[in-house]
Short mmCIF file of C-alpha atoms in Angstrom, two decimals:
data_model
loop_
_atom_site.label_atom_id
_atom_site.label_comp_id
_atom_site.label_asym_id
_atom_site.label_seq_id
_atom_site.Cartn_x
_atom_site.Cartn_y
_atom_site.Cartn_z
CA UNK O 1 13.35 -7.54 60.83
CA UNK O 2 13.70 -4.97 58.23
CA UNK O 3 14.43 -7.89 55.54
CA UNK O 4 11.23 -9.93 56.86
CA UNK O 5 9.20 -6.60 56.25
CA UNK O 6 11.28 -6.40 52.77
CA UNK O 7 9.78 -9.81 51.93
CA UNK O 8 6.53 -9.47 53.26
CA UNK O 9 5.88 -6.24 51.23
CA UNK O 10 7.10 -8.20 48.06
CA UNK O 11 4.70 -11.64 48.08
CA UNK O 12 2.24 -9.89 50.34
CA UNK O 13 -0.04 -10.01 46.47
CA UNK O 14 -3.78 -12.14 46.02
CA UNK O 15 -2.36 -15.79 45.50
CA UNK O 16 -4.95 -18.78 45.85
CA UNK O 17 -4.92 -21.23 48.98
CA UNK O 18 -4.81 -24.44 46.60
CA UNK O 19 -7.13 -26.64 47.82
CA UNK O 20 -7.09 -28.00 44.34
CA UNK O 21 -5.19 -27.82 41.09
CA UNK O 22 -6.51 -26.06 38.67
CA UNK O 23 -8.50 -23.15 41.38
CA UNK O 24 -12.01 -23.04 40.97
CA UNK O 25 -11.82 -19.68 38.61
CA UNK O 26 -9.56 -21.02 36.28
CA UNK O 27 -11.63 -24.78 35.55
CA UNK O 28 -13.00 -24.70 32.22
CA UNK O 29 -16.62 -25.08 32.50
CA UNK O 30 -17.44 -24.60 29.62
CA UNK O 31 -16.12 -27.78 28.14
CA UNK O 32 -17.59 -29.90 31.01
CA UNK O 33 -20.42 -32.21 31.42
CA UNK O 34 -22.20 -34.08 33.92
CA UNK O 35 -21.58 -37.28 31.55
CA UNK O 36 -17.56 -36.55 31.77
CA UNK O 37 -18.16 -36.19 35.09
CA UNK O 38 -20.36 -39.82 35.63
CA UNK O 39 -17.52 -41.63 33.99
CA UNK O 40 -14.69 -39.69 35.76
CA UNK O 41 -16.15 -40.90 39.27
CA UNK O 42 -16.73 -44.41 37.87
CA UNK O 43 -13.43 -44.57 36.76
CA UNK O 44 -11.85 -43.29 40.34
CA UNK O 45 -13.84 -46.02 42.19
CA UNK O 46 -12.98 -48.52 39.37
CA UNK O 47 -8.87 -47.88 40.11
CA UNK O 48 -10.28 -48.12 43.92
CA UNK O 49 -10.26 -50.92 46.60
CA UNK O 50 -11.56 -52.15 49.21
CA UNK O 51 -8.89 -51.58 51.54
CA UNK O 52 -8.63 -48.01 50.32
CA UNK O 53 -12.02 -46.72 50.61
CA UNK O 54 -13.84 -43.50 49.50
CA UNK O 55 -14.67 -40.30 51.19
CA UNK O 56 -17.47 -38.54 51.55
CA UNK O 57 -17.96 -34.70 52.64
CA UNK O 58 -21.56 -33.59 53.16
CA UNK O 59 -22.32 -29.90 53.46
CA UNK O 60 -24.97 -28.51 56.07
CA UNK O 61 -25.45 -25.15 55.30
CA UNK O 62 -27.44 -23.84 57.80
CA UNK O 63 -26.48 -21.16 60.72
CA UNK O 64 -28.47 -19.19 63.48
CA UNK O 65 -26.72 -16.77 62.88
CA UNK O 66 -24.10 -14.34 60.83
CA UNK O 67 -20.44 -15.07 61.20
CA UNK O 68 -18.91 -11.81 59.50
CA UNK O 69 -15.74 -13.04 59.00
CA UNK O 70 -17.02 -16.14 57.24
CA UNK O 71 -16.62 -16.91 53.69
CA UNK O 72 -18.76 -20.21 53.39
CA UNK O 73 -21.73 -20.83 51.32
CA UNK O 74 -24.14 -20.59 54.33
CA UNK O 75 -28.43 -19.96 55.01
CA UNK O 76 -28.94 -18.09 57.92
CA UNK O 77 -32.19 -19.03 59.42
CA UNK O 78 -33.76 -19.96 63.02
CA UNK O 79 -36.40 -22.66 61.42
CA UNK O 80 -35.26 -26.11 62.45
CA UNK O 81 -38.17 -26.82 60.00
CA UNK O 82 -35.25 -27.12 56.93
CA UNK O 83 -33.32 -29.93 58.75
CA UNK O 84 -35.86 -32.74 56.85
CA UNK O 85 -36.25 -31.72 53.72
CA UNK O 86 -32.77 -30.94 53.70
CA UNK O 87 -31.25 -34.22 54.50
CA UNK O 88 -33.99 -35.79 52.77
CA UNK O 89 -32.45 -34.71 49.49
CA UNK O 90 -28.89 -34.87 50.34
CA UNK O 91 -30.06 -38.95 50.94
CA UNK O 92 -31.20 -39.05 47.62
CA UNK O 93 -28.38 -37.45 45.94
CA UNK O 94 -26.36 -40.23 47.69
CA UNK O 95 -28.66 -42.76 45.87
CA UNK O 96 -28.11 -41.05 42.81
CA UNK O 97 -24.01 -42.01 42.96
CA UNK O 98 -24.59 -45.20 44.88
CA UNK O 99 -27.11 -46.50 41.55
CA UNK O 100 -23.99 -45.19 39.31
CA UNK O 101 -21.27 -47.28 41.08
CA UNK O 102 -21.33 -51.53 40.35
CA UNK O 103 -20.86 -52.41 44.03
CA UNK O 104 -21.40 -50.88 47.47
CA UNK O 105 -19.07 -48.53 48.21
CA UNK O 106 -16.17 -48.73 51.05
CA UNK O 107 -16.36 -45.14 52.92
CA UNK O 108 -12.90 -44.27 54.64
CA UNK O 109 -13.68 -41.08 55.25
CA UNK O 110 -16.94 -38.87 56.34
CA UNK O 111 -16.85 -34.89 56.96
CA UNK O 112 -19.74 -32.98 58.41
CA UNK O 113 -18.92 -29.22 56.97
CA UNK O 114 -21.10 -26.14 57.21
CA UNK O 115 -22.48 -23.76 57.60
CA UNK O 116 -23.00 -25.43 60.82
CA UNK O 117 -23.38 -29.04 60.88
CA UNK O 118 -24.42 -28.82 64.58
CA UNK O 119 -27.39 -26.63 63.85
CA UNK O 120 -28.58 -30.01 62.81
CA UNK O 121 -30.45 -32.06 65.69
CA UNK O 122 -28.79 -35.44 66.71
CA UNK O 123 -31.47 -36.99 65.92
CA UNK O 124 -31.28 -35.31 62.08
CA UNK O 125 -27.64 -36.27 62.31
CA UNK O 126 -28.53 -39.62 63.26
CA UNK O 127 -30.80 -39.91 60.59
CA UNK O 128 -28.24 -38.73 57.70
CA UNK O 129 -25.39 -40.85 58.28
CA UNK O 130 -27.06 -44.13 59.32
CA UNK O 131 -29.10 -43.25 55.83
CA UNK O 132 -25.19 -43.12 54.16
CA UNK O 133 -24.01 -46.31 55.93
CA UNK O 134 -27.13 -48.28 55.07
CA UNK O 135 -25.81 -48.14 51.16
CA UNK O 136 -22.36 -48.56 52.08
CA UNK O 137 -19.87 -50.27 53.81
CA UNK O 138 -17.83 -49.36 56.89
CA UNK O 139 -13.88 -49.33 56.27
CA UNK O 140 -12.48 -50.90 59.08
CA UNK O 141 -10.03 -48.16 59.84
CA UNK O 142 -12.66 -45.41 59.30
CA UNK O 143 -12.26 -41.65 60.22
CA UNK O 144 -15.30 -39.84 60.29
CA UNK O 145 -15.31 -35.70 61.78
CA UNK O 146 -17.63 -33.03 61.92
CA UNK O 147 -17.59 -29.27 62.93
CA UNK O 148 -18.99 -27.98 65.72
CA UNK O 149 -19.93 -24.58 67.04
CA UNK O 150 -19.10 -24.64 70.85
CA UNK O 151 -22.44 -22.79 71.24
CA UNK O 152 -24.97 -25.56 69.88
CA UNK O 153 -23.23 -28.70 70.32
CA UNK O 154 -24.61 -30.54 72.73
CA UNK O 155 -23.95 -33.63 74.69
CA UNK O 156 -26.35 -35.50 72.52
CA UNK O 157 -24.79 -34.41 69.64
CA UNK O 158 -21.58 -35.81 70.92
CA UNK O 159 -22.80 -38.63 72.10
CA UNK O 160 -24.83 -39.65 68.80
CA UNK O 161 -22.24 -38.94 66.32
CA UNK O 162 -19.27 -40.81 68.73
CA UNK O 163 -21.82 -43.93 68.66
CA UNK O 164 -22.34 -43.90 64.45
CA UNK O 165 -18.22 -44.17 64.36
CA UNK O 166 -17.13 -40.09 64.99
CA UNK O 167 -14.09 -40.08 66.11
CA UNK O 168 -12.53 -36.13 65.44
CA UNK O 169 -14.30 -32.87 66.05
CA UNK O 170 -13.04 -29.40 65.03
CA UNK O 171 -14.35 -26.52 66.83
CA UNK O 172 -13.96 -22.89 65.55
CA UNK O 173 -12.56 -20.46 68.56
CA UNK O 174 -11.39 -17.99 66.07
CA UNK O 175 -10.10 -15.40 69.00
CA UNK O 176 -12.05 -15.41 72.58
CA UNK O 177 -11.31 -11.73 72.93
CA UNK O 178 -14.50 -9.99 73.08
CA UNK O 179 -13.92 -6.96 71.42
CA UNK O 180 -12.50 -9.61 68.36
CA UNK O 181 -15.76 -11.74 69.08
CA UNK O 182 -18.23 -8.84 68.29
CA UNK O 183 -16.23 -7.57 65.62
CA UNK O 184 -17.06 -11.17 64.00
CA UNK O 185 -20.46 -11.81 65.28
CA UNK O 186 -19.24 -14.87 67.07
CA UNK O 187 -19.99 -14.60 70.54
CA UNK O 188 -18.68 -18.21 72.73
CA UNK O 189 -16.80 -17.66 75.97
CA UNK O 190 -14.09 -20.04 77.58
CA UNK O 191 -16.18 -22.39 79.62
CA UNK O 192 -18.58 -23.13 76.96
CA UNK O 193 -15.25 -24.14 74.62
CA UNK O 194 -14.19 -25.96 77.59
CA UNK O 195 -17.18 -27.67 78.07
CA UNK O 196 -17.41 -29.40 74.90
CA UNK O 197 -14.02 -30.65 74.60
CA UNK O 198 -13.82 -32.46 77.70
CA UNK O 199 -17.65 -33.68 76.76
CA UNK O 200 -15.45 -34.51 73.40
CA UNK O 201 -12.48 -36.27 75.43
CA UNK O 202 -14.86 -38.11 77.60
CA UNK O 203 -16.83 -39.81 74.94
CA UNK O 204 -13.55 -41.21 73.51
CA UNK O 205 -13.24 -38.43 70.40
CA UNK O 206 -9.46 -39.46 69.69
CA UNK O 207 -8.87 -35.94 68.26
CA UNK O 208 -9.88 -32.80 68.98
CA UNK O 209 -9.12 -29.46 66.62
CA UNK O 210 -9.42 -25.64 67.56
CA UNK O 211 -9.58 -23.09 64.63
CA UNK O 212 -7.69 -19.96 65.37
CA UNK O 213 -7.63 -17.16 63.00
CA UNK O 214 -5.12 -14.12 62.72
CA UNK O 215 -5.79 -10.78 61.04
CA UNK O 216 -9.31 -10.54 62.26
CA UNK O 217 -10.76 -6.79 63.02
CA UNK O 218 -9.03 -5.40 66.41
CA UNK O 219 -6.99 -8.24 66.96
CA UNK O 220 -3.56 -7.46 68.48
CA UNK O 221 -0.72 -9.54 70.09
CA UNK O 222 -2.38 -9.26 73.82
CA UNK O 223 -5.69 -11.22 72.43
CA UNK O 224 -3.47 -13.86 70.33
CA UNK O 225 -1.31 -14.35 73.58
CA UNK O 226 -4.38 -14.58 75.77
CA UNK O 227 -6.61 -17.01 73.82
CA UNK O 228 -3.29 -19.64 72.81
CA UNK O 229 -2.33 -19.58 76.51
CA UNK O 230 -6.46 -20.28 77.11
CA UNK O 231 -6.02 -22.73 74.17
CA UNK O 232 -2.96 -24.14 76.17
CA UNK O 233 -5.02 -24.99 79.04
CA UNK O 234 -7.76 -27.15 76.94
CA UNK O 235 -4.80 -29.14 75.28
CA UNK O 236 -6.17 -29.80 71.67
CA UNK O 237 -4.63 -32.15 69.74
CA UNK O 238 -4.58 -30.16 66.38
CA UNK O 239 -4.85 -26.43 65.71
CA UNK O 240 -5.59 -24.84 62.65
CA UNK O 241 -4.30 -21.29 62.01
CA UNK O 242 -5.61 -19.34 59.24
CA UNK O 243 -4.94 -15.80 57.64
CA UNK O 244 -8.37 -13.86 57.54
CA UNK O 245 -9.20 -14.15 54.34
CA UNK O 246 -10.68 -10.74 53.69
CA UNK O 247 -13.21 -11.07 50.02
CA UNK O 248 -16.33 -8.60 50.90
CA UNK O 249 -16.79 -8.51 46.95
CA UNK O 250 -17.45 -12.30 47.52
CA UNK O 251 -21.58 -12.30 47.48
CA UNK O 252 -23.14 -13.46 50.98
CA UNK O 253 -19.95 -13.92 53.17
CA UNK O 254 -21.00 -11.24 55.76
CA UNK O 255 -17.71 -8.82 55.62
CA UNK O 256 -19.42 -6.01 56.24
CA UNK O 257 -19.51 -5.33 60.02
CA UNK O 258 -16.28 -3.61 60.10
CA UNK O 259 -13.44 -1.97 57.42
CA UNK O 260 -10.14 -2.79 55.82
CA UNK O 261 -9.00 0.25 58.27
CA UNK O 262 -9.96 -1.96 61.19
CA UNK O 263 -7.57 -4.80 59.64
CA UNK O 264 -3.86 -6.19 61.11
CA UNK O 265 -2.10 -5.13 58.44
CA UNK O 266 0.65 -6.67 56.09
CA UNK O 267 3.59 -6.37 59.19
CA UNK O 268 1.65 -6.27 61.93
CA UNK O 269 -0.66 -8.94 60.69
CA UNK O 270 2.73 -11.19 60.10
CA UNK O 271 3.46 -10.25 63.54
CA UNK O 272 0.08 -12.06 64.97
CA UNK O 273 1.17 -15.17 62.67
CA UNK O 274 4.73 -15.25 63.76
CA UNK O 275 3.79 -14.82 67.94
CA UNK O 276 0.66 -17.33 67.70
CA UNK O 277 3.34 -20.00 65.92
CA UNK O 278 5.97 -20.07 68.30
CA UNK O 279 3.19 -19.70 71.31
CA UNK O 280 1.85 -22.64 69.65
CA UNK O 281 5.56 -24.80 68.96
CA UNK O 282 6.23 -23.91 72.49
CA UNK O 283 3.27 -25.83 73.76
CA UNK O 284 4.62 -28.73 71.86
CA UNK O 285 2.88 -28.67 68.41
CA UNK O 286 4.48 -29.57 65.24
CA UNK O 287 3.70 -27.42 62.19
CA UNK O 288 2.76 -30.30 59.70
CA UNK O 289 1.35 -28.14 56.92
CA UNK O 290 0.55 -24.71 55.90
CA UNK O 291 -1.29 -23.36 58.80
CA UNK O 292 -1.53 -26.49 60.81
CA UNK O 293 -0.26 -27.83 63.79
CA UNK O 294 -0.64 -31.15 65.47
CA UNK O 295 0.85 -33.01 68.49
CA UNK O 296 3.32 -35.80 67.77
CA UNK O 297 0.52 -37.98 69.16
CA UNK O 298 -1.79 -37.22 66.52
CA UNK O 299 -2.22 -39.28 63.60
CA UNK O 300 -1.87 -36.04 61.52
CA UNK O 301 1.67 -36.05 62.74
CA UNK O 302 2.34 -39.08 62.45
CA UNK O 303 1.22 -39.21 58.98
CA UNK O 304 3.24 -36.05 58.27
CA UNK O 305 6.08 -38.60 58.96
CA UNK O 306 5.75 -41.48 57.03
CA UNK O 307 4.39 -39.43 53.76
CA UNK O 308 1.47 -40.12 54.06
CA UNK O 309 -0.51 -36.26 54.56
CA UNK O 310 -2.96 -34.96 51.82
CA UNK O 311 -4.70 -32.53 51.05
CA UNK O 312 -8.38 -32.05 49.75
CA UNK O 313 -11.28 -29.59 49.88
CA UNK O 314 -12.01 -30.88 53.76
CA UNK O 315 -8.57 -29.45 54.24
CA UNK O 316 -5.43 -31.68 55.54
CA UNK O 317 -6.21 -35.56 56.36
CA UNK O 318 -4.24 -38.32 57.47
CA UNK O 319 -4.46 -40.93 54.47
CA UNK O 320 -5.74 -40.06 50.87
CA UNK O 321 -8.03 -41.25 48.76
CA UNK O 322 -8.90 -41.02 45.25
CA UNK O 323 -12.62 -40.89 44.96
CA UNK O 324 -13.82 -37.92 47.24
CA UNK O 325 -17.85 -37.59 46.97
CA UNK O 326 -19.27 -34.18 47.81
CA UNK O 327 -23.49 -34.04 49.00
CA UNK O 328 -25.02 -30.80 49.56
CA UNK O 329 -25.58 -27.46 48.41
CA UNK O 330 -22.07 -25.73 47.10
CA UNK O 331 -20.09 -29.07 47.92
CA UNK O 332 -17.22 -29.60 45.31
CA UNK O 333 -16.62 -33.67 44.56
CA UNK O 334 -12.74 -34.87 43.24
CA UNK O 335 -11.90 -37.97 41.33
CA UNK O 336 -8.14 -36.97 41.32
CA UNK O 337 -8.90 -36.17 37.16
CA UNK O 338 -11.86 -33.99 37.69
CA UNK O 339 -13.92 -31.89 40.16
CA UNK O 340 -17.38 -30.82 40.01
CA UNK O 341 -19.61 -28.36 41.99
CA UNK O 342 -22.86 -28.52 43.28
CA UNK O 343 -25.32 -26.24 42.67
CA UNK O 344 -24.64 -22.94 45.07
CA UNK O 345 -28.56 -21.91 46.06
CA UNK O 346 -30.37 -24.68 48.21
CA UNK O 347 -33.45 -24.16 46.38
CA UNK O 348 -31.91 -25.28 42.81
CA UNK O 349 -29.89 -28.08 44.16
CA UNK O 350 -32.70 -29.55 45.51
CA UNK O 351 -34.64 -29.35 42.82
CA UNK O 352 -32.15 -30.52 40.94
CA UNK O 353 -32.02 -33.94 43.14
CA UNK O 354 -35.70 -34.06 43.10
CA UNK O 355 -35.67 -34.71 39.25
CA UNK O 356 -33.69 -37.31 39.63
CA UNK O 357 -29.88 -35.41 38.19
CA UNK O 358 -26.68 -35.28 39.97
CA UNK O 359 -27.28 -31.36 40.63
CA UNK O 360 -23.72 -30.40 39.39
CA UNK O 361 -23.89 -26.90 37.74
CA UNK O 362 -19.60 -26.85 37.08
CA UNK O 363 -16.39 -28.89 36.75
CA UNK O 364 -13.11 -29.41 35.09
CA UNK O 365 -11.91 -32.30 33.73
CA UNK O 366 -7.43 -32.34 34.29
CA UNK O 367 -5.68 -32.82 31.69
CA UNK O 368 -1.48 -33.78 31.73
CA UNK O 369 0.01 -31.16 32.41
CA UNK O 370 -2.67 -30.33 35.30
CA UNK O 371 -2.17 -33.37 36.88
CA UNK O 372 1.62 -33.30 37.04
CA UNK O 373 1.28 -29.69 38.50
CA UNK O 374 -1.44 -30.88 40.67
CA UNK O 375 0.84 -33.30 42.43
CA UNK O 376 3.71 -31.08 42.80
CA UNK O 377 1.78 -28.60 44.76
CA UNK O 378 0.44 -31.28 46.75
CA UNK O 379 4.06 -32.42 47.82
CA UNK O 380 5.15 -29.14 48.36
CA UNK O 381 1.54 -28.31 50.62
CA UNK O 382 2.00 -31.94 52.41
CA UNK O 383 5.93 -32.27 52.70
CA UNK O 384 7.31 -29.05 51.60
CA UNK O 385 9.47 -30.20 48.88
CA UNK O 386 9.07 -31.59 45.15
CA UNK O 387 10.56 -33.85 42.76
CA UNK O 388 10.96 -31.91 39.24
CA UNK O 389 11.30 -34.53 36.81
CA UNK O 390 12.37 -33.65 32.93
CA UNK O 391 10.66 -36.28 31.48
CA UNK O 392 7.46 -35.24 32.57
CA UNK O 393 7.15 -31.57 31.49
CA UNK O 394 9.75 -29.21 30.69
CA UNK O 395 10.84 -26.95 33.81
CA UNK O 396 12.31 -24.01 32.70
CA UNK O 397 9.53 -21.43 33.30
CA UNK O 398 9.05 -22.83 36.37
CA UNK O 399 12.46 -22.47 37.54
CA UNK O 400 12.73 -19.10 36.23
CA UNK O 401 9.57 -18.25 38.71
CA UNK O 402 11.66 -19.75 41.27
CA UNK O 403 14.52 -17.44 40.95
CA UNK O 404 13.46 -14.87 43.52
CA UNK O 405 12.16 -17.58 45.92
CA UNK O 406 15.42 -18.97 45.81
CA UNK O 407 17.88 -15.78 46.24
CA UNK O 408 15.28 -14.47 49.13
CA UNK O 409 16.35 -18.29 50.91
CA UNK O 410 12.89 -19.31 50.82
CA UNK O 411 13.46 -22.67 48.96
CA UNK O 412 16.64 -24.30 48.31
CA UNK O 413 17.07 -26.48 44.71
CA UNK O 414 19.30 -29.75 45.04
CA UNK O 415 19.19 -31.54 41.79
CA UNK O 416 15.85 -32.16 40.84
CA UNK O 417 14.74 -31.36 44.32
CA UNK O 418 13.17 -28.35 45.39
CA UNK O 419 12.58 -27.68 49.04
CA UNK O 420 10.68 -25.13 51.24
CA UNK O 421 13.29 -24.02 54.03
CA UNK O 422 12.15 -22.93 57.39
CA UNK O 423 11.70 -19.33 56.42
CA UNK O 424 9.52 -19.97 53.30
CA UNK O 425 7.48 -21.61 55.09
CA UNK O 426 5.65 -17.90 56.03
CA UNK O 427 5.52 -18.15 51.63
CA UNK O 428 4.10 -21.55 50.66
CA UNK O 429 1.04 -19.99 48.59
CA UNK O 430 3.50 -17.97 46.84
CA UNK O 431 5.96 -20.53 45.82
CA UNK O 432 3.30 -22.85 44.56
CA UNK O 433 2.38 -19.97 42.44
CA UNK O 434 5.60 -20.66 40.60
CA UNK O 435 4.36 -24.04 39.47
CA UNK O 436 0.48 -23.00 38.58
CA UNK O 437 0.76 -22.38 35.11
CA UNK O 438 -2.92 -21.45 34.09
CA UNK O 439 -2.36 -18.54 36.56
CA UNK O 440 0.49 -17.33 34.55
CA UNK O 441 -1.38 -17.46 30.96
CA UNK O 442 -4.17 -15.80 32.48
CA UNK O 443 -4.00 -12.84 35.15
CA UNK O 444 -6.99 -12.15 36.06
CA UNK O 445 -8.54 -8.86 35.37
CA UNK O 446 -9.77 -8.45 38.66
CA UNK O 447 -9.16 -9.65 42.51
CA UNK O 448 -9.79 -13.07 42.66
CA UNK O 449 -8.06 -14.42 45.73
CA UNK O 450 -7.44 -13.41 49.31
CA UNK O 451 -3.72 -12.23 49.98
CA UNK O 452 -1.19 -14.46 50.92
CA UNK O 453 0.55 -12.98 53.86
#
């Protein structure tokens, strides 16, 4: 115990969550256009085919109400009024990519993100994608999700997104202790979270994800053991287990309603992460990826197996691809050799699509050595281990960043090979740190990034 606490008080420092290569505060802006960006798509659904397909994530911004552990670009608001002019646009920045592609695209993959998507009506939903599909085609094998508040989904939202081809829903449960629950200004009890996913099961939604977070304000081993045994009960097929990510100095997020002083901290927060995954191997889960858990009937497992998990700004998904498309306000797009942002304020970006631009206001175009790092932190985020091959880059700063990880037995170097054992496991951010080399020639001068433990 006294070694764990050693190690947590050593990598317990701000490291990013790498859901891309470069992070967002290190692209270079500055140097990017909306041209680079045009051809960089083009050329991603050029090396694409049919039988590989695109994805698609579409944000919906919009929430009733104030989350205050939330760190999403979000519009709080009660008017339903917003849902048509809203999707309105986001149909017309599909147009925009759809006229800048020489064929009909093949969509693999659709994500509903918010926000919440479900403060959207069904018949809104409806709307949207049947608006997407009408300019596309249908991959035959296609996975389309969205998430849902247990509070406003409704039957008929179930119902009309199963029907359009909706096969996964992830619902955020965060904690159901209520003390946790008004600390957060999410209020949902049991049989509402219950009611939903057997709505979900019973309309033939082939996966079903909770989102559990540890470290919240108040939070303590009784209410992680209480809501996984209540989470035990409902039987989800994937759970996803973050770290509160605590960034009040991010603008808009809502951190406010408590202090740091209210806070799990360092140990005690480890503690929470340690009970809630072995409450949650017991039950039969796998751990497939950092923070993530699946049953071995799940195709996240199964693609976990066979090599074939990824990771992306909707977070982990069975199959890759290379084109991902991003509509809405905030929503970040990835060709695999560049990203680029949307416009952050819903007033700019669709103003923006009214004028007929893609409303991207940032980007970064990879270079080499970004792409080889890239892919190593992917393997070591999707499989836990990487390849490190000479020929490609040379190694030796990044094996002298390893050093530590590997006397503290938290990766293990075979040859080229370098592996993430069991206990590094609690230290994946950390070790991919070792590889991200634009974080090294530039420390930032202030906080940046959430902390990894």
């Amino acid at each position: 115990m006294q070694q764990q606490s050693s190690l947590l008080s050593k990598y317990n420092i701000p490291g990013p969550r790498y859901t891309s290569y470069p992070t967002v505060p290190y692209w270079e802006s500055d140097d990017f256009t909306c041209k680079q960006w045009t051809r960089s798509f083009q050329q991603a659904f050029a090396e694409t085919t049919d039988e590989e397909g695109i994805s698609l994530y579409v944000h919906l911004p919009y929430c009733e109400s104030l989350c205050t552990f939330c760190g999403c670009n979000k519009r709080i608001t009660k008017n339903h009024g917003v849902e048509t002019p809203y999707i309105s646009t986001v149909l017309k920045e599909w147009d925009l990519y759809v006229a800048r592609l020489p064929k009909k695209p093949v969509i693999k993959e659709i994500h509903l993100g918010g926000g919440t998507p479900t403060f959207f009506s069904p018949v809104s939903l409806q709307w949207l994608i049947i608006g997407i599909l009408s300019k596309a085609h249908k991959h035959p094998k296609a996975s389309f999700s969205f998430e849902g508040h247990p509070n406003n989904t409704s039957y008929e939202h179930l119902k009309t997104l199963r029907e359009l081809g909706f096969n996964r829903v992830s619902y955020g449960i965060q904690d159901f202790d209520p003390i946790v629950q008004e600390a957060i200004h999410r209020h949902q009890t049991f049989d509402k979270v219950k009611q939903v996913t057997e709505w979900s099961g019973q309309l033939g939604y082939t996966s079903i994800n909770y989102d559990l977070v540890y470290g919240l304000p108040f939070q303590t081993s009784n209410s992680i053991i209480d809501t996984i045994e209540k989470v035990k009960e409902l039987k989800p097929d994937r759970i996803a287990f973050y770290s509160y990510a605590h960034v009040p100095w991010i603008k808009g997020n809502g951190q406010r309603k408590f202090s740091e002083a209210d806070l799990p901290k360092d140990d005690e927060k480890r503690a929470l992460y340690e009970l809630g995954r072995d409450m949650l191997l017991d039950i039969g889960l796998v751990e497939i990826g950092m923070d993530h858990f699946a049953t071995k009937q799940d195709e996240l497992y199964e693609s976990s197996i066979n090599g074939q998990l990824h990771r992306n700004f909707m977070g982990y998904t069975a199959s890759s691809t290379k084109l991902l498309i991003g509509l809405g306000v905030s929503s970040i797009s990835d060709s695999w050799y560049g990203f680029a942002q949307n416009h952050k304020d819903i007033e700019t970006y669709q103003e923006s699509v009214e004028s007929g631009f893609l409303p991207v206001f940032r980007g970064h175009m990879l270079n080499q050595e970004d792409l080889i790092i890239r892919q190593h932190i992917l393997d070591l985020m999707c499989r836990f281990s990487t390849t490190l091959l000479e020929a490609q880059m040379p190694y030796r700063s990044i094996l002298e960043r390893l050093a530590e990880p590997l006397q503290d037995e938290l990766i293990e170097l075979s040859g080229d090979n370098v592996h993430i054992t069991e206990k590094g496991r609690a230290f994946i951010r950390n070790i991919c740190m070792a590889f991200d080399k634009r974080l090294w020639r530039k420390q930032p001068e202030t906080q940046l990034f959430s902390s990894t433990i």
